[in-house]
CSV table of C-alpha atoms in Angstrom, one decimal:
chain,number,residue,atom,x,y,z
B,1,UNK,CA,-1.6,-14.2,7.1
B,2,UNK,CA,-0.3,-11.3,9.4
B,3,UNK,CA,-1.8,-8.1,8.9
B,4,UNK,CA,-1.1,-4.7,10.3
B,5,UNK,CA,-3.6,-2.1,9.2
B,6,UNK,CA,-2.6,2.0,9.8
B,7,UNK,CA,-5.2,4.3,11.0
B,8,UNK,CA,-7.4,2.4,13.2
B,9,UNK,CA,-8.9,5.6,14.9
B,10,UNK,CA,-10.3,6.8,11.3
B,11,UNK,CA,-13.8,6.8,10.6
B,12,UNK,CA,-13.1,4.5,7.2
B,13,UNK,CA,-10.5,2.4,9.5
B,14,UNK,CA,-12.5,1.6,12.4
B,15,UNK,CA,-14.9,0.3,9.6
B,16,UNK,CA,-12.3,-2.2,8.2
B,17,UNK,CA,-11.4,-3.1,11.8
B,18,UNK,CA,-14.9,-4.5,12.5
B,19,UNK,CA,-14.2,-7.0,9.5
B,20,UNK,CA,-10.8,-7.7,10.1
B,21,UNK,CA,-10.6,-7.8,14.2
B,22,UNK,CA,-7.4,-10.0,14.5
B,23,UNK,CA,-5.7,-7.0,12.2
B,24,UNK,CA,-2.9,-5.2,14.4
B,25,UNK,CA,-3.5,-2.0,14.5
B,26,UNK,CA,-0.1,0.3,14.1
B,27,UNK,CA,0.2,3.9,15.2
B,28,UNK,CA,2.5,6.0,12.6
B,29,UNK,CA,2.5,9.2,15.0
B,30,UNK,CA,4.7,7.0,17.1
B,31,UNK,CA,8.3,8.8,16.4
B,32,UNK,CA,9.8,6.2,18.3
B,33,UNK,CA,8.4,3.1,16.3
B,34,UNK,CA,10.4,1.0,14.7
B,35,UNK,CA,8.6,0.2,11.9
B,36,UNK,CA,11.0,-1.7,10.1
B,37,UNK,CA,10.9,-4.3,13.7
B,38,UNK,CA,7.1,-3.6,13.6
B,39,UNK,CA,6.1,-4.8,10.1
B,40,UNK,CA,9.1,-7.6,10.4
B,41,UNK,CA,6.6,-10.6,10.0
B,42,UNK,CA,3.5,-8.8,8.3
B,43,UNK,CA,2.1,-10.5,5.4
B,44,UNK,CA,-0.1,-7.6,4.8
B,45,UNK,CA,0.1,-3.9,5.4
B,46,UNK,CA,-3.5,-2.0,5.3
B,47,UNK,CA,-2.6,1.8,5.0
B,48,UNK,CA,-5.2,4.1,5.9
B,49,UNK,CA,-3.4,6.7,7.7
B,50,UNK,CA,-3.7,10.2,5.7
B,51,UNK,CA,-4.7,14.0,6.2
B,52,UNK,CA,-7.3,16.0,5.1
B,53,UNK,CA,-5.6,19.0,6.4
B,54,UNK,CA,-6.6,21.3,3.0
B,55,UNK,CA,-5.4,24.2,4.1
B,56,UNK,CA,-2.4,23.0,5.6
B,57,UNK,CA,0.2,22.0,2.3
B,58,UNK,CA,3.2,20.9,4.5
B,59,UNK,CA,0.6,18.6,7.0
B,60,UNK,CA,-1.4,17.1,3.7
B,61,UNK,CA,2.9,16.3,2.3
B,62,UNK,CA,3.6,15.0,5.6
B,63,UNK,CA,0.5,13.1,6.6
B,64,UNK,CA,0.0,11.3,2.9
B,65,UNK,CA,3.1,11.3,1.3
B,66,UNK,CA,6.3,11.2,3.9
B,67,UNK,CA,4.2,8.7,6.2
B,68,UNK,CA,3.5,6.3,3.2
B,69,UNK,CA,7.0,6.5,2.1
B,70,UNK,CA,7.9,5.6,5.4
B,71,UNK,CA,5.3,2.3,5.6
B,72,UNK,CA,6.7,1.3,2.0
B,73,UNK,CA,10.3,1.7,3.0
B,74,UNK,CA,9.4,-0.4,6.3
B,75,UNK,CA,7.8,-3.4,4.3
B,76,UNK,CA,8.9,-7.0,4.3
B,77,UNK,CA,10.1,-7.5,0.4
B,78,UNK,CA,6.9,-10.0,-0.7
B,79,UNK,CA,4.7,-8.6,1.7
B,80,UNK,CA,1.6,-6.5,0.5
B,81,UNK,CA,0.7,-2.6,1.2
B,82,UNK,CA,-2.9,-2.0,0.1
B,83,UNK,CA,-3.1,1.6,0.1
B,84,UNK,CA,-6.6,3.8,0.5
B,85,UNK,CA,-6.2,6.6,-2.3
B,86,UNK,CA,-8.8,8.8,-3.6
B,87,UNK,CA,-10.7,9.5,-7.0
B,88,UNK,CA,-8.8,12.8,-6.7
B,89,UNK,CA,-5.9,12.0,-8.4
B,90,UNK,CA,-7.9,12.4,-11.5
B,91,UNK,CA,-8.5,16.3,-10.8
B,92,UNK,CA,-11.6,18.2,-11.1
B,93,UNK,CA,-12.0,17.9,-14.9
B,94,UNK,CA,-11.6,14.0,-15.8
B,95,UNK,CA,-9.6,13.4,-18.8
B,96,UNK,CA,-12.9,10.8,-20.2
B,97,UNK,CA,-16.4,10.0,-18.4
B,98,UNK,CA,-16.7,7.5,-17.2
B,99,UNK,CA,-13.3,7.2,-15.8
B,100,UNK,CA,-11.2,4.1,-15.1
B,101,UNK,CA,-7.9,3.0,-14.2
B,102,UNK,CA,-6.1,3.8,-17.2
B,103,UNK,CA,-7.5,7.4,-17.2
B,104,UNK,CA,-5.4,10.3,-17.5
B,105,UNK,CA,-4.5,11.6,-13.9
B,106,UNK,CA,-4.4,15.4,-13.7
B,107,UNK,CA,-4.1,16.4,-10.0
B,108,UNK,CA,-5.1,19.9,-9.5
B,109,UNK,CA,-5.0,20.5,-5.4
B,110,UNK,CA,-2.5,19.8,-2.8
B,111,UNK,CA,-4.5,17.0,-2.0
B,112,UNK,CA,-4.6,15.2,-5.2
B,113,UNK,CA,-1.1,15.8,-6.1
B,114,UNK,CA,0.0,14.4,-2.1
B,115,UNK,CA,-2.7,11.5,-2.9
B,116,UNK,CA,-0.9,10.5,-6.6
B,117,UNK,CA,2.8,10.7,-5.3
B,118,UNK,CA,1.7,8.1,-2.0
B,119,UNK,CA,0.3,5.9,-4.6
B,120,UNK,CA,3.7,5.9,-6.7
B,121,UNK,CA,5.6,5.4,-3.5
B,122,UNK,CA,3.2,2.2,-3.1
B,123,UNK,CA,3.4,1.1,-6.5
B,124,UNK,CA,7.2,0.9,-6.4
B,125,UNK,CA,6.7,-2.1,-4.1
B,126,UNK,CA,5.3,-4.3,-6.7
B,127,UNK,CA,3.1,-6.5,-4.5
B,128,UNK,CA,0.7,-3.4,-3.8
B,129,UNK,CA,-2.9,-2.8,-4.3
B,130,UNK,CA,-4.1,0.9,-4.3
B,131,UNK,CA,-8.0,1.6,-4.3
B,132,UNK,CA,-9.1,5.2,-5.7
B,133,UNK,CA,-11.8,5.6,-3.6
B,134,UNK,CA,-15.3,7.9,-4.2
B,135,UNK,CA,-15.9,10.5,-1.2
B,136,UNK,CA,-16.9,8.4,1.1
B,137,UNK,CA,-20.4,8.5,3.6
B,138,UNK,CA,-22.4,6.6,6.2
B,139,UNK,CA,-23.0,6.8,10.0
B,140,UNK,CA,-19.4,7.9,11.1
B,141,UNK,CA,-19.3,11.1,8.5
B,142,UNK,CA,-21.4,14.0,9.9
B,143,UNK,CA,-20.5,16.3,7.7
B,144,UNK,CA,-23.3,14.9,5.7
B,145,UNK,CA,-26.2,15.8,8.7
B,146,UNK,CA,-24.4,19.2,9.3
B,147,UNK,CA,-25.5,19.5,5.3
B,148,UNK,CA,-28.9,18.1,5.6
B,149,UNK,CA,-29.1,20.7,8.6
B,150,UNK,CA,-28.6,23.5,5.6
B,151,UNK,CA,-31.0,22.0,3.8
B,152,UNK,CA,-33.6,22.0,6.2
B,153,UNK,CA,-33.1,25.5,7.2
B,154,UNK,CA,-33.3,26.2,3.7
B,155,UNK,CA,-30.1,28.0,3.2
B,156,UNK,CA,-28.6,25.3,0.7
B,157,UNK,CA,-28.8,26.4,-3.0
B,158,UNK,CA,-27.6,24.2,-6.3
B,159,UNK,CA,-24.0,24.9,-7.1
B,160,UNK,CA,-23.7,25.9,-10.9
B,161,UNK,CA,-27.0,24.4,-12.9
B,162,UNK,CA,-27.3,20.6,-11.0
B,163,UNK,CA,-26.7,18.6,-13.5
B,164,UNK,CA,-23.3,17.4,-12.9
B,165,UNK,CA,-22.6,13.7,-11.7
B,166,UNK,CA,-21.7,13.4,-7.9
B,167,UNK,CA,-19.8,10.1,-7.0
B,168,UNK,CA,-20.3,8.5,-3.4
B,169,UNK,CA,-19.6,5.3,-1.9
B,170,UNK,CA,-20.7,3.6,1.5
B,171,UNK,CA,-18.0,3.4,4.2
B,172,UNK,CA,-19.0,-0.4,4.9
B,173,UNK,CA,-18.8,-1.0,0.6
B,174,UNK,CA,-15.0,0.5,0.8
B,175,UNK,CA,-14.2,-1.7,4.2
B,176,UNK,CA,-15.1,-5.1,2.3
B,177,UNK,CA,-13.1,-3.7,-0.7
B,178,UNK,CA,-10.1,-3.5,1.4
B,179,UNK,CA,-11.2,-6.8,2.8
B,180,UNK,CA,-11.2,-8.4,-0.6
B,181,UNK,CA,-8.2,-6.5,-1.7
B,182,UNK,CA,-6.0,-8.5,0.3
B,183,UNK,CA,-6.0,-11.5,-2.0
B,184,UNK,CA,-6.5,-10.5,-5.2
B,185,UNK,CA,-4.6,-9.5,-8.1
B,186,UNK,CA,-1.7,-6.3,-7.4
B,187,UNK,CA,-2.8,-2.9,-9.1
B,188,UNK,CA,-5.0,0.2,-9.0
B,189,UNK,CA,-9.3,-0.2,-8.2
B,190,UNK,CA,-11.8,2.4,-8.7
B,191,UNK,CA,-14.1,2.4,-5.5
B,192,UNK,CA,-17.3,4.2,-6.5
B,193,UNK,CA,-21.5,4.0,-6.5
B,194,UNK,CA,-23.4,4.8,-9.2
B,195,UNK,CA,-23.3,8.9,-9.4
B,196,UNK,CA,-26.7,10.7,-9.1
B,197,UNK,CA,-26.7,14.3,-10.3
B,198,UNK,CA,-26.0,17.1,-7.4
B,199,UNK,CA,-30.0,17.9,-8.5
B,200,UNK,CA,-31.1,14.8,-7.8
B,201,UNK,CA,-29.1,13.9,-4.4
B,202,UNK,CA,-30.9,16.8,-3.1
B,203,UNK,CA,-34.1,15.7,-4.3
B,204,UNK,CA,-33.9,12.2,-3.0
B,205,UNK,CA,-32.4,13.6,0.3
B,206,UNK,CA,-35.2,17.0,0.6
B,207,UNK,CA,-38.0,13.8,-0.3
B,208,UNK,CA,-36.9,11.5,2.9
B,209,UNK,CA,-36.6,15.0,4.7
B,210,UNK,CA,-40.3,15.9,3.6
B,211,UNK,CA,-39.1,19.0,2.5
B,212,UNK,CA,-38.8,21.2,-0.4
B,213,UNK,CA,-35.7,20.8,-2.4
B,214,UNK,CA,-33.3,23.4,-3.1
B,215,UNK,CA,-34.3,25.7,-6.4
B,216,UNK,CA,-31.9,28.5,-6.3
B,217,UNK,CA,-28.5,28.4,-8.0
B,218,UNK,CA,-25.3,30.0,-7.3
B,219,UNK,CA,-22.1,30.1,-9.8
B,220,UNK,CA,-19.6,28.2,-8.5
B,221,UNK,CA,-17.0,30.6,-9.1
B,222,UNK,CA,-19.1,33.1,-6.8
B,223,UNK,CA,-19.9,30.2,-4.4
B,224,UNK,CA,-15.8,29.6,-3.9
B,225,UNK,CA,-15.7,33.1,-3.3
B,226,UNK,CA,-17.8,33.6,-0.3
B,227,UNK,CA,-16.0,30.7,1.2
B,228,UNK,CA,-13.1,31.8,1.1
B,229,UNK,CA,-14.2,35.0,2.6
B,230,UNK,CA,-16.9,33.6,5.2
B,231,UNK,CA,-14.7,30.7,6.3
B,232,UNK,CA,-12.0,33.4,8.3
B,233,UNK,CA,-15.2,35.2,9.9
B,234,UNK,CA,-16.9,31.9,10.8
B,235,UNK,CA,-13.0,30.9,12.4
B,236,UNK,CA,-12.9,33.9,14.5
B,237,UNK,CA,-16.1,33.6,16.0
B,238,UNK,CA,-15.6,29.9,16.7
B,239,UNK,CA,-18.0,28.6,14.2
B,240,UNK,CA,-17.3,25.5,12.2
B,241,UNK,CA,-17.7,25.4,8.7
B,242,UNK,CA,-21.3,24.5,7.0
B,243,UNK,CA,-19.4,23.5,3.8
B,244,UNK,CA,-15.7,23.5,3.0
B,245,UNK,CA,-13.8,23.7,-0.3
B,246,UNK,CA,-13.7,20.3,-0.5
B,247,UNK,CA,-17.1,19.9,-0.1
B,248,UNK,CA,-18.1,22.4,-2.5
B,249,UNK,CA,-16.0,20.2,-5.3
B,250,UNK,CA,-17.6,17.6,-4.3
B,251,UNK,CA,-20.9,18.7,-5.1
B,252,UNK,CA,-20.1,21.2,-8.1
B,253,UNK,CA,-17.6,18.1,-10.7
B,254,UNK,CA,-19.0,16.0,-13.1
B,255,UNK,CA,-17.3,12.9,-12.3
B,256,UNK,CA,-18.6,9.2,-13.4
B,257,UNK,CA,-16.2,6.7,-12.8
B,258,UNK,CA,-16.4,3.0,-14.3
B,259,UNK,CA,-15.8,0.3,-11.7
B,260,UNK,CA,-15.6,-3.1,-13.5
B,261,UNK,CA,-12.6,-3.8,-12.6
B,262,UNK,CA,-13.6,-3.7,-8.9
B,263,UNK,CA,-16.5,-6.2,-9.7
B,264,UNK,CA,-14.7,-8.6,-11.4
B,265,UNK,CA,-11.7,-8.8,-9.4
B,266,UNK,CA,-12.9,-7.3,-5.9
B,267,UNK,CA,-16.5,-8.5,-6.3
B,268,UNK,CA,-16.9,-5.5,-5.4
B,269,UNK,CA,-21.1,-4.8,-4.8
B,270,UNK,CA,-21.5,-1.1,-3.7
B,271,UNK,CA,-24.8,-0.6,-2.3
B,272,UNK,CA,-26.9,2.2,-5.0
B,273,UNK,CA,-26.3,5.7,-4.1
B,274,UNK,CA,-30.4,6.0,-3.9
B,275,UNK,CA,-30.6,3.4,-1.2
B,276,UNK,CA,-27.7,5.0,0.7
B,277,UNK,CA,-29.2,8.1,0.9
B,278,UNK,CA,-32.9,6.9,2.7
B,279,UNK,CA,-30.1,5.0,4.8
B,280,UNK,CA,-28.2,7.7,6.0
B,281,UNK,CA,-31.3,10.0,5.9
B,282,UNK,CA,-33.2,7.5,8.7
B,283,UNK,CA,-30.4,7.2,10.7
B,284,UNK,CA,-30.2,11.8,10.7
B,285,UNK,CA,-33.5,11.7,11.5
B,286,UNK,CA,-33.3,9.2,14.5
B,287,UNK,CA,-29.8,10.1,16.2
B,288,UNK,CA,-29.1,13.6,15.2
B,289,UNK,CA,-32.3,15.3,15.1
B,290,UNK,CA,-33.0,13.9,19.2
């Protein structure tokens, strides 16, 4: 078994890297790299490389759609890509809840559509295995202490009335996913927890905290709207955003997604969402509150 894995500097890819160390890692910023030569012997192709460049429509085209086209049209012809895609491709509204992998896809960002037209370029391959994967969390992503910051300054508020479904998965639970998905069956996996209401996240999180939770509510139509006006002002001063479009869908859609087929053929095992979070809320309070 050769395989060349794509986006080894990534948060998620440094994660799969600590699994799979003899994995050789392949940089597609590279103009000059021939990948065609590159890939000649692979086995295996993990792609991970992507962008999350919202705002930037030609950058999220180039960096996950062009760049997988490129891999695909590179690969060996009964060698496998397994591609990392995203629970996106599904859109904001899902089609049925739970979702699974014969749902409906309705992409309604840049994102999603850029996501959904990389895993077409993949599935044309045949031997291909593409995992829709939840938002992903654990010690790498900050943007998740950055929140609980908010929240312990006491400036978070529910977006629309709580009760909506938030899907997360661990970064490690997605690494041994990809792990697994190099031998099993070709086709599209759902990579998801369990989903905990947005009310109850910040409950379970404000509880480890020992704080109060969040009470007050904001529309989300409002809430989208002082983003995009605060986000310009927050720019020009220097200041980083405290919560991005992306993050505010991620808190504000009901999403459940069904993951047996993971199970079954990926034996996929996700850590629960409510053990995650006193996880991830320990290791806040020990590295980034010192």
């Amino acid at each position: 078994m050769k395989v060349y894995i794509t986006g080894t500097g990534g948060r998620l890819g440094r994660a799969v890297v600590q699994l799979l160390p003899k994995a050789i890692p392949v940089n597609l910023r590279d103009s000059n790299l021939d990948l065609k030569k590159t890939f000649a012997d692979a086995t295996h192709v993990i792609h991970l490389t992507g962008s999350l460049a919202f705002d930037n429509k030609k950058e999220l085209w180039h960096g996950n759609y062009e760049l997988t086209k490129r891999v695909v049209g590179a690969l060996p012809k009964n060698a496998r890509i397994i591609y990392a895609s995203s629970i996106s491709v599904y859109g904001k509204k899902l089609a049925e809840i739970p979702a699974n992998e014969e749902t409906v896809c309705k992409p309604d960002s840049e994102y999603a559509k850029s996501k959904l037209a990389a895993e077409q370029a993949v599935a044309s391959h045949g031997n291909y295995v593409a995992l829709r994967i939840a938002p992903i969390y654990g010690k790498q992503f900050d943007d998740y202490f950055r929140m609980m910051d908010i929240l312990r300054k006491g400036k978070m508020q529910i977006i629309g009335h709580g009760k909506n479904h938030v899907p997360f998965v661990h970064v490690g639970d997605v690494a041994k996913a990809i792990r697994a998905a190099l031998t099993t069956k070709p086709g599209v996996y759902l990579i998801s927890s369990n989903s905990l209401t947005q009310e109850n996240i910040f409950k379970l999180v404000c509880k480890q905290l020992g704080i109060e939770p969040p009470k007050r509510k904001i529309n989300k139509n409002i809430a989208e709207i002082l983003l995009k006006i605060t986000r310009p002002i927050r720019k020009l001063f220097g200041k980083g955003d405290f919560l991005t479009p992306e993050h505010l869908n991620i808190l504000a859609n009901d999403r459940v997604f069904d993951c047996t087929k993971a199970k079954k053929y990926l034996k996929f095992k996700p850590r629960r969402t409510e053990d995650g979070i006193k996880e991830i809320v320990k290791i806040y309070k020990k590295e980034w509150l010192t």
